[in-house]
mmCIF file of C-alpha atoms in Angstrom:
data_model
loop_
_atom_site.group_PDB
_atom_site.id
_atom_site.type_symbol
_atom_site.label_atom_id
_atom_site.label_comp_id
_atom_site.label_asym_id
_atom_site.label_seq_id
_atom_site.Cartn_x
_atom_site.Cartn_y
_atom_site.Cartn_z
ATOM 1 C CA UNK A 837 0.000 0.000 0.000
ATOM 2 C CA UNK A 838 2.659 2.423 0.944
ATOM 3 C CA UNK A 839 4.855 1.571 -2.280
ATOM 4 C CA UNK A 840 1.518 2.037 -4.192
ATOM 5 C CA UNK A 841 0.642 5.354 -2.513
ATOM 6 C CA UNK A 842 4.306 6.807 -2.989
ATOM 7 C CA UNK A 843 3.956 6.064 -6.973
ATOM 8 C CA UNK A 844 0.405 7.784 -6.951
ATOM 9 C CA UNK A 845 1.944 10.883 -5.301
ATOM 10 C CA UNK A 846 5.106 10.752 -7.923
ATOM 11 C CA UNK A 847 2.754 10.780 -10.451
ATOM 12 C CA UNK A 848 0.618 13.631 -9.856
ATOM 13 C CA UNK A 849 3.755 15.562 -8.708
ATOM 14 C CA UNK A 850 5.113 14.418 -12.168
ATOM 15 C CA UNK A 851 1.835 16.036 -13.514
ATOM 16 C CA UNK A 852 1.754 19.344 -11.858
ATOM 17 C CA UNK A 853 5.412 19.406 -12.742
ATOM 18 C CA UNK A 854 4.731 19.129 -16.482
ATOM 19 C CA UNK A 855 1.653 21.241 -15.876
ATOM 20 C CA UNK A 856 3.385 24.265 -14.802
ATOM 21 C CA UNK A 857 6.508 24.159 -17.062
ATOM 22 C CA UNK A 858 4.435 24.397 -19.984
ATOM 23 C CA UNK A 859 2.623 27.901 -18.581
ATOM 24 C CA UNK A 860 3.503 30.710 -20.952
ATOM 25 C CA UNK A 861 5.029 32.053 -18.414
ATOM 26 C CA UNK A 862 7.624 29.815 -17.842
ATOM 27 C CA UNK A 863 8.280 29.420 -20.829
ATOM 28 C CA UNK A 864 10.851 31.687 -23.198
ATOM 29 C CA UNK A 865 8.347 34.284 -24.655
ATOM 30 C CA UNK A 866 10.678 34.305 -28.025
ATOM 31 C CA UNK A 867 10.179 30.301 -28.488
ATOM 32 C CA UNK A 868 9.189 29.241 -31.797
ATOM 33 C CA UNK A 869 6.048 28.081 -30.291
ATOM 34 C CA UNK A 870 4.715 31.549 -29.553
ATOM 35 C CA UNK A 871 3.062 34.248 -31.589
ATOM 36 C CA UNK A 872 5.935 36.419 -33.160
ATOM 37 C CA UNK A 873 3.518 39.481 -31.675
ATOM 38 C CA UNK A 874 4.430 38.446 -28.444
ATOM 39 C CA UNK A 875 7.859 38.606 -29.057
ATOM 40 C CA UNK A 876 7.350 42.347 -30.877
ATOM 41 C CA UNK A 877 5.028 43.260 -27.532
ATOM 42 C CA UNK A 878 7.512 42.061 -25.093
ATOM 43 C CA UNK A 879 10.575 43.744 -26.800
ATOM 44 C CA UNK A 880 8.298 47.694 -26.648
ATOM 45 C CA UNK A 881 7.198 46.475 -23.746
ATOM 46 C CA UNK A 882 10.539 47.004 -22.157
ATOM 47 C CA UNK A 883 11.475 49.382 -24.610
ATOM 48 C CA UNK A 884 8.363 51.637 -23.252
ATOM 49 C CA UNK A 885 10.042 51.194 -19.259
ATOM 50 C CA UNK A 886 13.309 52.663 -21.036
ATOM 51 C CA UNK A 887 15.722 49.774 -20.841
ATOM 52 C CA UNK A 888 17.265 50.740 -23.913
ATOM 53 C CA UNK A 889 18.123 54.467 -22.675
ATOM 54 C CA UNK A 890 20.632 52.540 -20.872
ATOM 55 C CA UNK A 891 23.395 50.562 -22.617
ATOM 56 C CA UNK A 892 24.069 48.685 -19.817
ATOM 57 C CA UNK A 893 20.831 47.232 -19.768
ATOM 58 C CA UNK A 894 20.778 46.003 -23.703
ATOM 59 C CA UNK A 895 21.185 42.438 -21.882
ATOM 60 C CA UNK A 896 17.493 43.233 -20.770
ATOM 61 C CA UNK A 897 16.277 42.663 -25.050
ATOM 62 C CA UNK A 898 19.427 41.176 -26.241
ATOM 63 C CA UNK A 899 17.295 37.742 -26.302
ATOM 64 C CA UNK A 900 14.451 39.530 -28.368
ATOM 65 C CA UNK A 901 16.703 41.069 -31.150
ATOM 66 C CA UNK A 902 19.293 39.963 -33.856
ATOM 67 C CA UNK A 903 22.050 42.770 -33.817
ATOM 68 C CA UNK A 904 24.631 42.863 -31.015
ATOM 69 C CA UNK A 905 24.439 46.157 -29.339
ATOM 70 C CA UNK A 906 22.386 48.809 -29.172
ATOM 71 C CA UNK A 907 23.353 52.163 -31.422
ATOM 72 C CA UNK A 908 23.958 55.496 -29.409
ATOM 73 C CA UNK A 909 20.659 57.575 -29.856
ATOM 74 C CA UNK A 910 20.486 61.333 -29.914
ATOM 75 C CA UNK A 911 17.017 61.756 -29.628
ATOM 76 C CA UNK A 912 14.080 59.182 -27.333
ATOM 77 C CA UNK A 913 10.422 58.819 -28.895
ATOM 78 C CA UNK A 914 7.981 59.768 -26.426
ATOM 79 C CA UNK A 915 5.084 57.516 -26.634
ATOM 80 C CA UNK A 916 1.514 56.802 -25.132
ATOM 81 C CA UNK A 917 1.313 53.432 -25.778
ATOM 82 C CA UNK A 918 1.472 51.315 -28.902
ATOM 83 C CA UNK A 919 -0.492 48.453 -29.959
ATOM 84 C CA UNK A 920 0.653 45.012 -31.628
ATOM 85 C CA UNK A 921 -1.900 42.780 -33.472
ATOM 86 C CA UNK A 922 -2.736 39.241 -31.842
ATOM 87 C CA UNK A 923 -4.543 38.529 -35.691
ATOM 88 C CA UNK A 924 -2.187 36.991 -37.999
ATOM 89 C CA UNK A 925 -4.320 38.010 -40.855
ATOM 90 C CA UNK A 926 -2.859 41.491 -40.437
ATOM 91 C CA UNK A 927 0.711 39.805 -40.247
ATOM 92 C CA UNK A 928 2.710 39.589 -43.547
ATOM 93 C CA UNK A 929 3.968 35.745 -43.597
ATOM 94 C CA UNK A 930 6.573 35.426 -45.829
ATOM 95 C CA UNK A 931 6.569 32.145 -44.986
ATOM 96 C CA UNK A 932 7.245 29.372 -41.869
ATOM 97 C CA UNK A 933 10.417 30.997 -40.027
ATOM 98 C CA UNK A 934 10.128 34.605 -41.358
ATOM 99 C CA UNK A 935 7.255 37.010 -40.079
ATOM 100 C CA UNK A 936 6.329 40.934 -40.746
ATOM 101 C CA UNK A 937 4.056 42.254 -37.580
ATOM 102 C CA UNK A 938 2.822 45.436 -37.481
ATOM 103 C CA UNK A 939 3.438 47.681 -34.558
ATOM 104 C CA UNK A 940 1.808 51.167 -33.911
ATOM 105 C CA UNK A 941 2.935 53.685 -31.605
ATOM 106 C CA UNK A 942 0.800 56.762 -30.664
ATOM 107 C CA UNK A 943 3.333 59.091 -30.106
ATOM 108 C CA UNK A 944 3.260 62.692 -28.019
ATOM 109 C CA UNK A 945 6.562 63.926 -29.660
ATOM 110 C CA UNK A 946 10.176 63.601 -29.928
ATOM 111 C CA UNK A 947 13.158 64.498 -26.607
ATOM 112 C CA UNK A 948 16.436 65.141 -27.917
ATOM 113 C CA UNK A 949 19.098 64.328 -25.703
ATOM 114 C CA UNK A 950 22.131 66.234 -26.630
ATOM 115 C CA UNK A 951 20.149 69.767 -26.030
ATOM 116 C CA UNK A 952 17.612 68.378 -23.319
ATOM 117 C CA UNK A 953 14.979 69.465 -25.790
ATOM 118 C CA UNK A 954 11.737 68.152 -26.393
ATOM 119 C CA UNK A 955 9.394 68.848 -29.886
ATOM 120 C CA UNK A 956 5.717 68.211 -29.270
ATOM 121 C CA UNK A 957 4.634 66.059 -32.540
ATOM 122 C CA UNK A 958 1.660 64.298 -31.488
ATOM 123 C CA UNK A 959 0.163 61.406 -33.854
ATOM 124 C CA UNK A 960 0.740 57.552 -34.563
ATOM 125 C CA UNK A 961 3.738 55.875 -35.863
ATOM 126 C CA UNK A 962 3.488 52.540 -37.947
ATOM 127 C CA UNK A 963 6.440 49.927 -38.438
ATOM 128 C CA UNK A 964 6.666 46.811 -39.980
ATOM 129 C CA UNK A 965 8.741 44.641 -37.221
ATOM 130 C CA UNK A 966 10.368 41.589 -39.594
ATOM 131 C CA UNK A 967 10.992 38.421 -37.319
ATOM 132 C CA UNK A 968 13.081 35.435 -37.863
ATOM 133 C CA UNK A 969 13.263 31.924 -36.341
ATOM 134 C CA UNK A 970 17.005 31.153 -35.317
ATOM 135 C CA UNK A 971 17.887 28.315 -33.610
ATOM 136 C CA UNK A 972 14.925 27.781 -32.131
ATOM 137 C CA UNK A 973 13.334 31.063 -31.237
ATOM 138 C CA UNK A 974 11.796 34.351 -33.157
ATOM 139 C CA UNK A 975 14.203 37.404 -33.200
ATOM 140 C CA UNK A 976 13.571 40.252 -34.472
ATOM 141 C CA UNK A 977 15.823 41.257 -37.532
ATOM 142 C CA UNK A 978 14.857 45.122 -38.274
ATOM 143 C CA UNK A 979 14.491 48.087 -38.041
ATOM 144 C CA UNK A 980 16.166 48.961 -35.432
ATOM 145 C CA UNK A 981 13.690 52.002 -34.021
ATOM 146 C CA UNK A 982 15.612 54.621 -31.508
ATOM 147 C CA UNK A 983 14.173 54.015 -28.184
ATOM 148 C CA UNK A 984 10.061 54.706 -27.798
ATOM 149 C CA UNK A 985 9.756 55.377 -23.949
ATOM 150 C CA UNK A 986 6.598 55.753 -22.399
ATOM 151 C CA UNK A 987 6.060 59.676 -21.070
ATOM 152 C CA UNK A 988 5.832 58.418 -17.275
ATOM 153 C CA UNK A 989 9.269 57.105 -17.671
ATOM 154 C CA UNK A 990 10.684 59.646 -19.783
ATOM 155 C CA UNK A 991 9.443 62.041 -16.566
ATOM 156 C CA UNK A 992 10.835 59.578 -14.163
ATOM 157 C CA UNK A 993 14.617 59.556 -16.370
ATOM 158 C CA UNK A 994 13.843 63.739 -16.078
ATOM 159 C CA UNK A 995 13.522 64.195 -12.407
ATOM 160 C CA UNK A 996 16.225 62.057 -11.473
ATOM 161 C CA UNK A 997 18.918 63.650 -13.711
ATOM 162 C CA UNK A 998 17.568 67.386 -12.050
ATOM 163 C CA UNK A 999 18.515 65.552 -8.684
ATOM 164 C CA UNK A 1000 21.824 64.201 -10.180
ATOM 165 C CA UNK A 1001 22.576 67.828 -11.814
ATOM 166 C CA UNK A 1002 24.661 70.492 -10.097
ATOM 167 C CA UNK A 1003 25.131 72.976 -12.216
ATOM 168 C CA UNK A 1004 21.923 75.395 -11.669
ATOM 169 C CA UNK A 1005 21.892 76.507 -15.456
ATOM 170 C CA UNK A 1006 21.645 72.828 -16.829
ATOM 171 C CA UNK A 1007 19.077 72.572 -13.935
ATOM 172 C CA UNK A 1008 16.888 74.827 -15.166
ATOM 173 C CA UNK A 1009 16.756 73.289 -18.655
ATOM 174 C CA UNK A 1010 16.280 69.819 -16.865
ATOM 175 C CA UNK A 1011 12.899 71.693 -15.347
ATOM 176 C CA UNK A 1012 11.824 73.008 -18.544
ATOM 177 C CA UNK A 1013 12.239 69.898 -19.974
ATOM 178 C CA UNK A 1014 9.907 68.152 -17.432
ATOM 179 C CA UNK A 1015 7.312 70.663 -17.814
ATOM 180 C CA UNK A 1016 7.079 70.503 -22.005
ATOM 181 C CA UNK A 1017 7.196 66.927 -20.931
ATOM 182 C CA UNK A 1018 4.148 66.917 -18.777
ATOM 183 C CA UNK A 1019 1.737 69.271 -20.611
ATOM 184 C CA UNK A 1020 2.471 66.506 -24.295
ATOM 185 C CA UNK A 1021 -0.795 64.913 -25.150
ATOM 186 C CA UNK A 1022 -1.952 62.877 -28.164
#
């Protein structure tokens, strides 16, 4: 009975096991079994929380993207949101390992980061995100976009470099910067 009742519970522990490794969310969200739009969300997803203002923290989408490093940027797309279609019928398929997903960005305008400037140009932004299947898992191949940071975290990168700042001149740009930034709407 006891050699009976240890195989039962090895079993079902066998089952849950199985059960919760094949969760999406343990698995890679880049795996070949997994829409290609999921791999396009995730990658602005992250790009939207500004982990590519950072080159330090390229490792963060390095697993979503096919080039090596990320360019230097003089100039961050400040976005509202984007959206990714789930419907492969808006996908071009140019056939079983290579993908084109659209991706549209509604964008409030445009920072520049060598003057600390910001241009209001409110309106949407389409690109045509081309995926490939290597070894295993969908990458994405181009374009390579300059960073499209959400306006929260674009306020967030703002404030803190006003705290960082010393010099009362650059300050004051820093300020004028976060208020153009706050008043952008679609």
């Amino acid at each position: 009975m006891m050699l009976l009742r240890a195989i039962f519970i090895g079993w079902v522990a066998a089952v849950i096991g199985l059960t919760l490794w094949a969760l999406p969310g343990h698995a890679q969200t880049n795996a070949v079994s997994h829409s290609p739009a999921k791999v396009v969300e995730k990658y602005f997803a992250l790009d939207n929380k500004g982990v590519r203002l950072d080159a330090s923290s390229f490792d963060s989408v390095a697993g979503y993207v096919d080039w090596k490093e990320e360019p230097a940027w003089g100039k961050v797309i400040v976005i509202n949101g984007f959206t990714v279609p789930d419907d492969f019928r808006q996908w071009e398929i140019v056939n079983r390992l290579e993908v084109v997903v659209p991706v549209e960005f509604r964008v409030l305008g445009v920072m520049y980061l060598d003057t600390a400037g910001f241009v209001p140009e409110p309106g949407t932004e389409q690109a045509r995100v081309r995926l490939k299947v290597m070894n295993g898992r969908w990458k994405i191949v181009e374009p390579i976009l300059p960073p499209h940071v959400g306006q929260k975290r674009m306020l967030n990168v703002v404030r803190q470099a006003m705290l960082e700042e010393q010099d009362g001149t650059r300050q004051a740009s820093l300020a004028a910067l976060q208020a153009e930034l706050r008043k952008a709407k679609e």
